[in-house]
Amino acid sequence: MRRLAALGLAFIVGCQSPDFAGDSAGSVPGSDFEGAAFEFEEVMEGVYQARGTGNVAVGSNAAVIINDDDVLLVDSHISPAAASALLDELREITDKPVRYVVNTHFHFDHAHGNQIYPGEVEVIGHEFTREMLASGESVGRTYQGFQEMMSTQPGYAEGQQGLVPTPPTTTLSERMTLHRGGREIRLLFFGRGHTGGDIVVHLPRERALITGDLLLPGVPFMGDGFPMDWVETLEELKGLPVDVVIPGHGSPFSDLGRIDALQSYLRDLWARAADARSAGLTAAEAAEQIDMSDHADDYPSITGPGVPFPAVTRMYELMGG
Ligand SMILES: [Zn+2]
């Protein structure tokens, strides 16, 4: 896997696509930061993961799929500024125009850059994702719950100015296949999971799977999840030809045992939340007391009792309050 240091704006002057004429970086609130926003890792020929450098808040990773004549991006980051920065810095690896952006799900850190894309760029997501972004849910409970934590990240507050949550322009309910030159790109929905509408992007020939937050190296956020559906949805991923997973947070990985690890975590947390609820514990008490240390081999960040409050709150909610 090749690592490229992003070179920033100077490099791309003169080779920016006419589709994005105009200095998008200069005019978008929050674009005034030093250095590069992204580093690109070439996972395989023409397929990259773009990860934030920390110079400015970008939220999720993006995946970049360079086709014969165009580019497909997976996810649009946490702000218009972050999405603009990706477009600019992308010129370091390709001069082909971006034609497609896929939203893996509606969460703010994956979809709040949508608005910068001009009409000729198709933004594709699940019907549920469109509904959530159109109804204001992407700035609802989960977004509000993260504001305090996010406010400590560089450029985050500035990047939220001018935000207009923008839904996908093209939706799917189960699957869609794009044939772009020699590349086949499958967008697949296998059921509810991390949200009600997560899609994965599968490159069957390259045996690559881009998972958004449905499957991560760590434990994903569960506050909008459907834990037991999620277990079933993950099972479906095992039927795909996959050598490498490109996740929405964290680095690419090849250990598909991580699917079992997450299924096992979800089942156990659900069962323990149900026990806590039966025992009369509040969600806050349960979040403090539930011990998932037996999953620490899979998730080394677990060091003792205590699980995220939004996960337990969500489970209680699904169990009937
Ligand atoms: Zn998410």
PDB file of C-alpha atoms and ligand atoms in Angstrom:
ATOM      1  CA  MET A   1       0.000   0.000   0.000  1.00  0.00           C
ATOM      2  CA  ARG A   2       1.440   3.305  -1.067  1.00  0.00           C
ATOM      3  CA  ARG A   3       1.144   6.366   1.055  1.00  0.00           C
ATOM      4  CA  LEU A   4       1.055   9.820  -0.417  1.00  0.00           C
ATOM      5  CA  ALA A   5       1.474  12.994   1.519  1.00  0.00           C
ATOM      6  CA  ALA A   6      -1.092  15.488   0.330  1.00  0.00           C
ATOM      7  CA  LEU A   7       0.621  18.468  -1.214  1.00  0.00           C
ATOM      8  CA  GLY A   8      -2.113  21.009  -0.900  1.00  0.00           C
ATOM      9  CA  LEU A   9      -3.461  23.665  -3.171  1.00  0.00           C
ATOM     10  CA  ALA A  10      -0.315  24.890  -4.909  1.00  0.00           C
ATOM     11  CA  PHE A  11       0.099  21.599  -6.697  1.00  0.00           C
ATOM     12  CA  ILE A  12      -3.302  21.559  -8.282  1.00  0.00           C
ATOM     13  CA  VAL A  13      -3.459  25.050  -9.711  1.00  0.00           C
ATOM     14  CA  GLY A  14      -3.833  24.668 -13.445  1.00  0.00           C
ATOM     15  CA  CYS A  15      -5.059  21.104 -13.462  1.00  0.00           C
ATOM     16  CA  GLN A  16      -8.357  21.567 -11.697  1.00  0.00           C
ATOM     17  CA  SER A  17     -11.273  20.146 -13.635  1.00  0.00           C
ATOM     18  CA  PRO A  18     -13.412  22.731 -15.443  1.00  0.00           C
ATOM     19  CA  ASP A  19     -16.335  21.121 -13.657  1.00  0.00           C
ATOM     20  CA  PHE A  20     -15.124  22.740 -10.512  1.00  0.00           C
ATOM     21  CA  ALA A  21     -13.920  26.013 -11.909  1.00  0.00           C
ATOM     22  CA  GLY A  22     -13.601  28.633  -9.235  1.00  0.00           C
ATOM     23  CA  ASP A  23     -11.696  28.542  -6.016  1.00  0.00           C
ATOM     24  CA  SER A  24     -13.987  26.416  -3.917  1.00  0.00           C
ATOM     25  CA  ALA A  25     -11.526  26.257  -1.035  1.00  0.00           C
ATOM     26  CA  GLY A  26     -11.281  30.016  -0.617  1.00  0.00           C
ATOM     27  CA  SER A  27     -15.003  30.689  -0.530  1.00  0.00           C
ATOM     28  CA  VAL A  28     -16.285  27.964   1.754  1.00  0.00           C
ATOM     29  CA  PRO A  29     -16.482  28.792   5.494  1.00  0.00           C
ATOM     30  CA  GLY A  30     -13.831  26.905   7.431  1.00  0.00           C
ATOM     31  CA  SER A  31     -11.443  26.500   4.492  1.00  0.00           C
ATOM     32  CA  ASP A  32      -8.850  28.772   6.051  1.00  0.00           C
ATOM     33  CA  PHE A  33      -6.544  26.160   7.568  1.00  0.00           C
ATOM     34  CA  GLU A  34      -2.856  25.378   7.244  1.00  0.00           C
ATOM     35  CA  GLY A  35      -1.480  22.380   5.371  1.00  0.00           C
ATOM     36  CA  ALA A  36      -3.332  19.500   3.782  1.00  0.00           C
ATOM     37  CA  ALA A  37      -6.660  18.198   5.071  1.00  0.00           C
ATOM     38  CA  PHE A  38      -6.160  14.667   3.733  1.00  0.00           C
ATOM     39  CA  GLU A  39      -3.614  11.958   3.165  1.00  0.00           C
ATOM     40  CA  PHE A  40      -4.289   9.376   0.482  1.00  0.00           C
ATOM     41  CA  GLU A  41      -3.463   5.717   0.777  1.00  0.00           C
ATOM     42  CA  GLU A  42      -3.536   3.721  -2.454  1.00  0.00           C
ATOM     43  CA  VAL A  43      -5.203   0.481  -1.401  1.00  0.00           C
ATOM     44  CA  MET A  44      -5.046  -0.961  -4.902  1.00  0.00           C
ATOM     45  CA  GLU A  45      -4.631   0.471  -8.374  1.00  0.00           C
ATOM     46  CA  GLY A  46      -7.011   3.409  -8.700  1.00  0.00           C
ATOM     47  CA  VAL A  47      -8.655   2.869  -5.314  1.00  0.00           C
ATOM     48  CA  TYR A  48      -7.646   5.113  -2.455  1.00  0.00           C
ATOM     49  CA  GLN A  49      -8.647   5.816   1.092  1.00  0.00           C
ATOM     50  CA  ALA A  50      -8.577   9.536   1.992  1.00  0.00           C
ATOM     51  CA  ARG A  51      -8.023  10.089   5.711  1.00  0.00           C
ATOM     52  CA  GLY A  52      -7.952  13.329   7.638  1.00  0.00           C
ATOM     53  CA  THR A  53      -4.517  14.633   8.648  1.00  0.00           C
ATOM     54  CA  GLY A  54      -5.868  16.407  11.711  1.00  0.00           C
ATOM     55  CA  ASN A  55      -5.236  19.897  10.302  1.00  0.00           C
ATOM     56  CA  VAL A  56      -8.976  20.432  10.016  1.00  0.00           C
ATOM     57  CA  ALA A  57     -11.985  18.382  11.121  1.00  0.00           C
ATOM     58  CA  VAL A  58     -13.142  16.148   8.251  1.00  0.00           C
ATOM     59  CA  GLY A  59     -15.119  13.499  10.166  1.00  0.00           C
ATOM     60  CA  SER A  60     -15.102  10.262   8.225  1.00  0.00           C
ATOM     61  CA  ASN A  61     -12.665   8.852   5.709  1.00  0.00           C
ATOM     62  CA  ALA A  62     -13.568   8.909   2.041  1.00  0.00           C
ATOM     63  CA  ALA A  63     -12.885   6.234  -0.525  1.00  0.00           C
ATOM     64  CA  VAL A  64     -11.778   7.407  -3.957  1.00  0.00           C
ATOM     65  CA  ILE A  65     -12.428   5.153  -6.954  1.00  0.00           C
ATOM     66  CA  ILE A  66     -10.763   6.343 -10.133  1.00  0.00           C
ATOM     67  CA  ASN A  67     -12.401   4.937 -13.250  1.00  0.00           C
ATOM     68  CA  ASP A  68     -11.374   5.161 -16.913  1.00  0.00           C
ATOM     69  CA  ASP A  69     -13.034   8.535 -17.406  1.00  0.00           C
ATOM     70  CA  ASP A  70     -14.294   9.718 -14.039  1.00  0.00           C
ATOM     71  CA  VAL A  71     -14.133   9.440 -10.274  1.00  0.00           C
ATOM     72  CA  LEU A  72     -16.564   8.074  -7.697  1.00  0.00           C
ATOM     73  CA  LEU A  73     -16.191   9.227  -4.099  1.00  0.00           C
ATOM     74  CA  VAL A  74     -17.642   7.438  -1.124  1.00  0.00           C
ATOM     75  CA  ASP A  75     -18.855   9.863   1.565  1.00  0.00           C
ATOM     76  CA  SER A  76     -18.633  13.635   1.712  1.00  0.00           C
ATOM     77  CA  HIS A  77     -17.303  14.399   5.201  1.00  0.00           C
ATOM     78  CA  ILE A  78     -18.370  16.641   8.033  1.00  0.00           C
ATOM     79  CA  SER A  79     -18.676  20.036   6.353  1.00  0.00           C
ATOM     80  CA  PRO A  80     -18.714  21.802   3.006  1.00  0.00           C
ATOM     81  CA  ALA A  81     -15.128  22.892   3.756  1.00  0.00           C
ATOM     82  CA  ALA A  82     -13.917  19.326   4.270  1.00  0.00           C
ATOM     83  CA  ALA A  83     -15.602  18.155   1.060  1.00  0.00           C
ATOM     84  CA  SER A  84     -14.096  21.080  -0.870  1.00  0.00           C
ATOM     85  CA  ALA A  85     -10.675  20.268   0.506  1.00  0.00           C
ATOM     86  CA  LEU A  86     -10.987  16.696  -0.717  1.00  0.00           C
ATOM     87  CA  LEU A  87     -11.947  17.871  -4.197  1.00  0.00           C
ATOM     88  CA  ASP A  88      -8.951  20.172  -4.321  1.00  0.00           C
ATOM     89  CA  GLU A  89      -6.437  17.737  -2.889  1.00  0.00           C
ATOM     90  CA  LEU A  90      -7.761  14.960  -5.097  1.00  0.00           C
ATOM     91  CA  ARG A  91      -5.993  16.688  -7.957  1.00  0.00           C
ATOM     92  CA  GLU A  92      -2.801  15.276  -6.532  1.00  0.00           C
ATOM     93  CA  ILE A  93      -3.847  11.791  -7.635  1.00  0.00           C
ATOM     94  CA  THR A  94      -6.122  12.377 -10.636  1.00  0.00           C
ATOM     95  CA  ASP A  95      -7.349  15.055 -13.007  1.00  0.00           C
ATOM     96  CA  LYS A  96     -10.510  13.135 -13.915  1.00  0.00           C
ATOM     97  CA  PRO A  97     -13.820  14.741 -12.946  1.00  0.00           C
ATOM     98  CA  VAL A  98     -15.866  13.570  -9.987  1.00  0.00           C
ATOM     99  CA  ARG A  99     -19.163  12.237 -11.357  1.00  0.00           C
ATOM    100  CA  TYR A 100     -20.560  10.306  -8.396  1.00  0.00           C
ATOM    101  CA  VAL A 101     -20.620  10.658  -4.650  1.00  0.00           C
ATOM    102  CA  VAL A 102     -22.062   7.822  -2.586  1.00  0.00           C
ATOM    103  CA  ASN A 103     -23.372   8.467   0.931  1.00  0.00           C
ATOM    104  CA  THR A 104     -22.967   5.257   2.911  1.00  0.00           C
ATOM    105  CA  HIS A 105     -25.467   6.653   5.446  1.00  0.00           C
ATOM    106  CA  PHE A 106     -26.963   9.907   6.671  1.00  0.00           C
ATOM    107  CA  HIS A 107     -24.667  10.734   9.585  1.00  0.00           C
ATOM    108  CA  PHE A 108     -23.287  14.259   9.635  1.00  0.00           C
ATOM    109  CA  ASP A 109     -19.669  13.174   9.454  1.00  0.00           C
ATOM    110  CA  HIS A 110     -20.335  11.268   6.200  1.00  0.00           C
ATOM    111  CA  ALA A 111     -22.877  13.428   4.374  1.00  0.00           C
ATOM    112  CA  HIS A 112     -22.602  17.085   5.351  1.00  0.00           C
ATOM    113  CA  GLY A 113     -20.349  17.930   2.423  1.00  0.00           C
ATOM    114  CA  ASN A 114     -23.008  17.020  -0.153  1.00  0.00           C
ATOM    115  CA  GLN A 115     -24.004  20.598  -0.834  1.00  0.00           C
ATOM    116  CA  ILE A 116     -20.770  21.530  -2.607  1.00  0.00           C
ATOM    117  CA  TYR A 117     -21.376  19.189  -5.518  1.00  0.00           C
ATOM    118  CA  PRO A 118     -22.758  20.801  -8.656  1.00  0.00           C
ATOM    119  CA  GLY A 119     -25.854  19.398 -10.335  1.00  0.00           C
ATOM    120  CA  GLU A 120     -23.967  17.215 -12.788  1.00  0.00           C
ATOM    121  CA  VAL A 121     -22.529  15.179  -9.924  1.00  0.00           C
ATOM    122  CA  GLU A 122     -24.909  12.453  -8.851  1.00  0.00           C
ATOM    123  CA  VAL A 123     -25.066  12.000  -5.097  1.00  0.00           C
ATOM    124  CA  ILE A 124     -26.317   8.490  -4.439  1.00  0.00           C
ATOM    125  CA  GLY A 125     -27.679   7.033  -1.225  1.00  0.00           C
ATOM    126  CA  HIS A 126     -30.313   4.774   0.212  1.00  0.00           C
ATOM    127  CA  GLU A 127     -33.908   6.043   0.273  1.00  0.00           C
ATOM    128  CA  PHE A 128     -33.664   6.174   4.057  1.00  0.00           C
ATOM    129  CA  THR A 129     -30.553   8.347   3.821  1.00  0.00           C
ATOM    130  CA  ARG A 130     -32.375  10.803   1.592  1.00  0.00           C
ATOM    131  CA  GLU A 131     -35.298  10.893   4.009  1.00  0.00           C
ATOM    132  CA  MET A 132     -33.029  11.584   6.991  1.00  0.00           C
ATOM    133  CA  LEU A 133     -31.101  14.372   5.233  1.00  0.00           C
ATOM    134  CA  ALA A 134     -34.253  15.915   3.778  1.00  0.00           C
ATOM    135  CA  SER A 135     -36.123  15.883   7.091  1.00  0.00           C
ATOM    136  CA  GLY A 136     -33.376  17.491   9.164  1.00  0.00           C
ATOM    137  CA  GLU A 137     -32.515  14.317  11.047  1.00  0.00           C
ATOM    138  CA  SER A 138     -28.833  14.686  10.152  1.00  0.00           C
ATOM    139  CA  VAL A 139     -28.769  17.739  12.443  1.00  0.00           C
ATOM    140  CA  GLY A 140     -30.976  16.025  15.020  1.00  0.00           C
ATOM    141  CA  ARG A 141     -30.237  14.042  18.156  1.00  0.00           C
ATOM    142  CA  THR A 142     -26.982  12.389  17.126  1.00  0.00           C
ATOM    143  CA  TYR A 143     -25.536  15.550  15.605  1.00  0.00           C
ATOM    144  CA  GLN A 144     -26.470  17.559  18.706  1.00  0.00           C
ATOM    145  CA  GLY A 145     -24.962  14.929  20.945  1.00  0.00           C
ATOM    146  CA  PHE A 146     -21.592  15.249  19.229  1.00  0.00           C
ATOM    147  CA  GLN A 147     -21.330  19.045  19.156  1.00  0.00           C
ATOM    148  CA  GLU A 148     -19.454  19.449  22.414  1.00  0.00           C
ATOM    149  CA  MET A 149     -16.866  16.838  21.497  1.00  0.00           C
ATOM    150  CA  MET A 150     -16.536  18.124  17.942  1.00  0.00           C
ATOM    151  CA  SER A 151     -16.088  21.726  19.048  1.00  0.00           C
ATOM    152  CA  THR A 152     -12.555  20.868  20.189  1.00  0.00           C
ATOM    153  CA  GLN A 153     -11.527  19.819  16.674  1.00  0.00           C
ATOM    154  CA  PRO A 154      -9.666  22.316  14.498  1.00  0.00           C
ATOM    155  CA  GLY A 155     -11.884  24.330  12.178  1.00  0.00           C
ATOM    156  CA  TYR A 156     -15.018  22.416  13.131  1.00  0.00           C
ATOM    157  CA  ALA A 157     -17.150  25.379  14.251  1.00  0.00           C
ATOM    158  CA  GLU A 158     -16.133  27.489  11.243  1.00  0.00           C
ATOM    159  CA  GLY A 159     -16.920  24.570   8.944  1.00  0.00           C
ATOM    160  CA  GLN A 160     -20.475  24.358  10.235  1.00  0.00           C
ATOM    161  CA  GLN A 161     -21.248  27.899   9.118  1.00  0.00           C
ATOM    162  CA  GLY A 162     -23.178  27.800   5.905  1.00  0.00           C
ATOM    163  CA  LEU A 163     -24.029  24.120   6.293  1.00  0.00           C
ATOM    164  CA  VAL A 164     -27.142  23.120   4.370  1.00  0.00           C
ATOM    165  CA  PRO A 165     -27.848  19.406   4.809  1.00  0.00           C
ATOM    166  CA  THR A 166     -28.378  18.168   1.267  1.00  0.00           C
ATOM    167  CA  PRO A 167     -29.964  14.821   0.432  1.00  0.00           C
ATOM    168  CA  PRO A 168     -28.786  12.441  -2.285  1.00  0.00           C
ATOM    169  CA  THR A 169     -30.105  13.168  -5.773  1.00  0.00           C
ATOM    170  CA  THR A 170     -30.371   9.495  -6.684  1.00  0.00           C
ATOM    171  CA  THR A 171     -31.624   6.788  -4.347  1.00  0.00           C
ATOM    172  CA  LEU A 172     -31.737   3.031  -4.208  1.00  0.00           C
ATOM    173  CA  SER A 173     -33.659   0.622  -2.040  1.00  0.00           C
ATOM    174  CA  GLU A 174     -31.625  -2.558  -2.482  1.00  0.00           C
ATOM    175  CA  ARG A 175     -28.909  -2.385  -5.085  1.00  0.00           C
ATOM    176  CA  MET A 176     -27.452  -0.487  -7.979  1.00  0.00           C
ATOM    177  CA  THR A 177     -24.541  -1.287 -10.268  1.00  0.00           C
ATOM    178  CA  LEU A 178     -22.421   1.290 -12.046  1.00  0.00           C
ATOM    179  CA  HIS A 179     -20.332   0.177 -14.995  1.00  0.00           C
ATOM    180  CA  ARG A 180     -17.674   2.803 -15.517  1.00  0.00           C
ATOM    181  CA  GLY A 181     -15.225   1.779 -18.210  1.00  0.00           C
ATOM    182  CA  GLY A 182     -13.526  -1.361 -16.980  1.00  0.00           C
ATOM    183  CA  ARG A 183     -14.836  -1.037 -13.458  1.00  0.00           C
ATOM    184  CA  GLU A 184     -17.941  -2.527 -11.930  1.00  0.00           C
ATOM    185  CA  ILE A 185     -19.127  -0.756  -8.790  1.00  0.00           C
ATOM    186  CA  ARG A 186     -21.937  -2.295  -6.776  1.00  0.00           C
ATOM    187  CA  LEU A 187     -23.931  -0.370  -4.195  1.00  0.00           C
ATOM    188  CA  LEU A 188     -25.618  -2.839  -1.893  1.00  0.00           C
ATOM    189  CA  PHE A 189     -28.138  -2.616   0.935  1.00  0.00           C
ATOM    190  CA  PHE A 190     -28.457  -5.762   3.019  1.00  0.00           C
ATOM    191  CA  GLY A 191     -30.725  -4.521   5.782  1.00  0.00           C
ATOM    192  CA  ARG A 192     -30.700  -2.171   8.734  1.00  0.00           C
ATOM    193  CA  GLY A 193     -27.566  -1.883  10.813  1.00  0.00           C
ATOM    194  CA  HIS A 194     -25.592   1.152  11.946  1.00  0.00           C
ATOM    195  CA  THR A 195     -28.583   3.173  10.680  1.00  0.00           C
ATOM    196  CA  GLY A 196     -31.760   2.289   8.819  1.00  0.00           C
ATOM    197  CA  GLY A 197     -30.105   2.754   5.437  1.00  0.00           C
ATOM    198  CA  ASP A 198     -26.423   1.799   5.297  1.00  0.00           C
ATOM    199  CA  ILE A 199     -25.112   0.837   1.919  1.00  0.00           C
ATOM    200  CA  VAL A 200     -21.763  -0.772   1.196  1.00  0.00           C
ATOM    201  CA  VAL A 201     -19.784  -0.259  -2.002  1.00  0.00           C
ATOM    202  CA  HIS A 202     -18.392  -3.446  -3.449  1.00  0.00           C
ATOM    203  CA  LEU A 203     -15.832  -3.820  -6.208  1.00  0.00           C
ATOM    204  CA  PRO A 204     -16.261  -7.488  -7.101  1.00  0.00           C
ATOM    205  CA  ARG A 205     -13.257  -7.775  -9.437  1.00  0.00           C
ATOM    206  CA  GLU A 206     -10.927  -5.956  -7.087  1.00  0.00           C
ATOM    207  CA  ARG A 207     -12.424  -7.777  -4.106  1.00  0.00           C
ATOM    208  CA  ALA A 208     -12.704  -4.537  -2.139  1.00  0.00           C
ATOM    209  CA  LEU A 209     -15.535  -3.534   0.180  1.00  0.00           C
ATOM    210  CA  ILE A 210     -16.172   0.004   1.392  1.00  0.00           C
ATOM    211  CA  THR A 211     -18.261  -0.234   4.531  1.00  0.00           C
ATOM    212  CA  GLY A 212     -18.979   3.243   5.887  1.00  0.00           C
ATOM    213  CA  ASP A 213     -19.683   2.658   9.598  1.00  0.00           C
ATOM    214  CA  LEU A 214     -21.407  -0.692   9.168  1.00  0.00           C
ATOM    215  CA  LEU A 215     -18.081  -2.425   9.823  1.00  0.00           C
ATOM    216  CA  LEU A 216     -15.071  -0.672  11.347  1.00  0.00           C
ATOM    217  CA  PRO A 217     -11.813  -1.779  12.955  1.00  0.00           C
ATOM    218  CA  GLY A 218     -13.259  -0.435  16.223  1.00  0.00           C
ATOM    219  CA  VAL A 219     -16.722  -0.471  17.774  1.00  0.00           C
ATOM    220  CA  PRO A 220     -19.024   1.747  15.689  1.00  0.00           C
ATOM    221  CA  PHE A 221     -21.404   4.355  17.121  1.00  0.00           C
ATOM    222  CA  MET A 222     -24.699   2.643  17.930  1.00  0.00           C
ATOM    223  CA  GLY A 223     -27.000   5.525  18.800  1.00  0.00           C
ATOM    224  CA  ASP A 224     -29.062   5.199  15.612  1.00  0.00           C
ATOM    225  CA  GLY A 225     -28.496   1.487  15.132  1.00  0.00           C
ATOM    226  CA  PHE A 226     -30.638  -1.626  14.926  1.00  0.00           C
ATOM    227  CA  PRO A 227     -28.331  -4.028  16.752  1.00  0.00           C
ATOM    228  CA  MET A 228     -29.984  -7.356  16.052  1.00  0.00           C
ATOM    229  CA  ASP A 229     -30.743  -6.496  12.395  1.00  0.00           C
ATOM    230  CA  TRP A 230     -27.123  -5.380  12.213  1.00  0.00           C
ATOM    231  CA  VAL A 231     -25.940  -8.876  13.139  1.00  0.00           C
ATOM    232  CA  GLU A 232     -27.939 -10.317  10.228  1.00  0.00           C
ATOM    233  CA  THR A 233     -26.800  -7.612   7.826  1.00  0.00           C
ATOM    234  CA  LEU A 234     -23.164  -8.306   8.688  1.00  0.00           C
ATOM    235  CA  GLU A 235     -23.769 -11.981   7.968  1.00  0.00           C
ATOM    236  CA  GLU A 236     -24.625 -11.038   4.369  1.00  0.00           C
ATOM    237  CA  LEU A 237     -21.222  -9.406   3.926  1.00  0.00           C
ATOM    238  CA  LYS A 238     -19.620 -12.808   4.389  1.00  0.00           C
ATOM    239  CA  GLY A 239     -21.096 -13.892   1.059  1.00  0.00           C
ATOM    240  CA  LEU A 240     -19.173 -11.263  -0.916  1.00  0.00           C
ATOM    241  CA  PRO A 241     -15.768 -11.846  -2.481  1.00  0.00           C
ATOM    242  CA  VAL A 242     -13.600  -9.518  -0.363  1.00  0.00           C
ATOM    243  CA  ASP A 243      -9.872  -9.288   0.289  1.00  0.00           C
ATOM    244  CA  VAL A 244      -9.765  -5.804   1.743  1.00  0.00           C
ATOM    245  CA  VAL A 245     -12.201  -3.645   3.697  1.00  0.00           C
ATOM    246  CA  ILE A 246     -11.969   0.143   3.429  1.00  0.00           C
ATOM    247  CA  PRO A 247     -13.820   1.480   6.483  1.00  0.00           C
ATOM    248  CA  GLY A 248     -15.345   4.899   7.159  1.00  0.00           C
ATOM    249  CA  HIS A 249     -13.088   5.364  10.187  1.00  0.00           C
ATOM    250  CA  GLY A 250      -9.669   3.768  10.679  1.00  0.00           C
ATOM    251  CA  SER A 251      -7.331   2.134   8.187  1.00  0.00           C
ATOM    252  CA  PRO A 252      -8.077  -0.547   5.581  1.00  0.00           C
ATOM    253  CA  PHE A 253      -7.907  -4.112   6.871  1.00  0.00           C
ATOM    254  CA  SER A 254      -8.016  -7.660   5.529  1.00  0.00           C
ATOM    255  CA  ASP A 255      -9.006  -9.605   8.630  1.00  0.00           C
ATOM    256  CA  LEU A 256     -12.598 -10.589   7.911  1.00  0.00           C
ATOM    257  CA  GLY A 257     -12.756 -12.052  11.416  1.00  0.00           C
ATOM    258  CA  ARG A 258     -13.711  -8.517  12.351  1.00  0.00           C
ATOM    259  CA  ILE A 259     -17.189  -9.273  11.060  1.00  0.00           C
ATOM    260  CA  ASP A 260     -17.572 -12.036  13.659  1.00  0.00           C
ATOM    261  CA  ALA A 261     -16.082  -9.789  16.305  1.00  0.00           C
ATOM    262  CA  LEU A 262     -18.687  -7.098  15.736  1.00  0.00           C
ATOM    263  CA  GLN A 263     -21.536  -9.595  15.542  1.00  0.00           C
ATOM    264  CA  SER A 264     -20.453 -11.086  18.833  1.00  0.00           C
ATOM    265  CA  TYR A 265     -20.114  -7.659  20.467  1.00  0.00           C
ATOM    266  CA  LEU A 266     -23.563  -6.611  19.258  1.00  0.00           C
ATOM    267  CA  ARG A 267     -25.217  -9.799  20.503  1.00  0.00           C
ATOM    268  CA  ASP A 268     -23.538  -9.604  23.909  1.00  0.00           C
ATOM    269  CA  LEU A 269     -24.193  -5.914  24.434  1.00  0.00           C
ATOM    270  CA  TRP A 270     -27.829  -6.381  23.469  1.00  0.00           C
ATOM    271  CA  ALA A 271     -28.202  -9.275  25.920  1.00  0.00           C
ATOM    272  CA  ARG A 272     -26.468  -7.377  28.716  1.00  0.00           C
ATOM    273  CA  ALA A 273     -28.578  -4.276  28.105  1.00  0.00           C
ATOM    274  CA  ALA A 274     -31.706  -6.457  28.232  1.00  0.00           C
ATOM    275  CA  ASP A 275     -30.553  -7.956  31.547  1.00  0.00           C
ATOM    276  CA  ALA A 276     -29.811  -4.535  32.965  1.00  0.00           C
ATOM    277  CA  ARG A 277     -33.216  -3.287  31.889  1.00  0.00           C
ATOM    278  CA  SER A 278     -34.941  -6.297  33.450  1.00  0.00           C
ATOM    279  CA  ALA A 279     -33.030  -5.632  36.659  1.00  0.00           C
ATOM    280  CA  GLY A 280     -34.465  -2.108  36.720  1.00  0.00           C
ATOM    281  CA  LEU A 281     -31.281  -0.193  35.914  1.00  0.00           C
ATOM    282  CA  THR A 282     -31.627   3.124  34.115  1.00  0.00           C
ATOM    283  CA  ALA A 283     -29.821   3.471  30.803  1.00  0.00           C
ATOM    284  CA  ALA A 284     -27.221   5.671  32.491  1.00  0.00           C
ATOM    285  CA  GLU A 285     -26.600   3.071  35.221  1.00  0.00           C
ATOM    286  CA  ALA A 286     -26.426   0.294  32.666  1.00  0.00           C
ATOM    287  CA  ALA A 287     -23.947   2.251  30.531  1.00  0.00           C
ATOM    288  CA  GLU A 288     -21.702   2.605  33.572  1.00  0.00           C
ATOM    289  CA  GLN A 289     -21.956  -0.991  34.726  1.00  0.00           C
ATOM    290  CA  ILE A 290     -22.075  -3.178  31.619  1.00  0.00           C
ATOM    291  CA  ASP A 291     -18.744  -4.907  31.236  1.00  0.00           C
ATOM    292  CA  MET A 292     -17.591  -5.845  27.743  1.00  0.00           C
ATOM    293  CA  SER A 293     -14.020  -6.656  28.804  1.00  0.00           C
ATOM    294  CA  ASP A 294     -14.389 -10.147  27.366  1.00  0.00           C
ATOM    295  CA  HIS A 295     -14.258  -8.421  23.947  1.00  0.00           C
ATOM    296  CA  ALA A 296     -11.020  -6.572  24.680  1.00  0.00           C
ATOM    297  CA  ASP A 297      -8.983  -8.925  22.481  1.00  0.00           C
ATOM    298  CA  ASP A 298     -11.010  -7.717  19.498  1.00  0.00           C
ATOM    299  CA  TYR A 299     -11.358  -4.138  20.747  1.00  0.00           C
ATOM    300  CA  PRO A 300      -8.308  -3.113  22.793  1.00  0.00           C
ATOM    301  CA  SER A 301      -9.902   0.232  23.671  1.00  0.00           C
ATOM    302  CA  ILE A 302     -12.096  -1.668  26.137  1.00  0.00           C
ATOM    303  CA  THR A 303     -10.284  -1.506  29.472  1.00  0.00           C
ATOM    304  CA  GLY A 304     -13.039  -2.199  31.981  1.00  0.00           C
ATOM    305  CA  PRO A 305     -16.738  -1.754  32.690  1.00  0.00           C
ATOM    306  CA  GLY A 306     -18.615   0.998  30.900  1.00  0.00           C
ATOM    307  CA  VAL A 307     -20.108   1.270  27.420  1.00  0.00           C
ATOM    308  CA  PRO A 308     -21.240   4.298  25.431  1.00  0.00           C
ATOM    309  CA  PHE A 309     -24.428   5.844  26.765  1.00  0.00           C
ATOM    310  CA  PRO A 310     -25.990   6.384  23.301  1.00  0.00           C
ATOM    311  CA  ALA A 311     -25.671   2.659  22.564  1.00  0.00           C
ATOM    312  CA  VAL A 312     -27.557   1.665  25.712  1.00  0.00           C
ATOM    313  CA  THR A 313     -30.110   4.433  25.278  1.00  0.00           C
ATOM    314  CA  ARG A 314     -30.779   3.180  21.775  1.00  0.00           C
ATOM    315  CA  MET A 315     -31.146  -0.415  22.929  1.00  0.00           C
ATOM    316  CA  TYR A 316     -33.532   0.567  25.709  1.00  0.00           C
ATOM    317  CA  GLU A 317     -35.525   2.561  23.175  1.00  0.00           C
ATOM    318  CA  LEU A 318     -35.793  -0.439  20.856  1.00  0.00           C
ATOM    319  CA  MET A 319     -36.744  -2.631  23.808  1.00  0.00           C
ATOM    320  CA  GLY A 320     -39.679  -0.347  24.534  1.00  0.00           C
ATOM    321  CA  GLY A 321     -38.151   2.472  26.615  1.00  0.00           C
TER     322      GLY A 321
HETATM  323 ZN    ZN B   1     -22.111   6.818  11.221  1.00  0.00          ZN
END
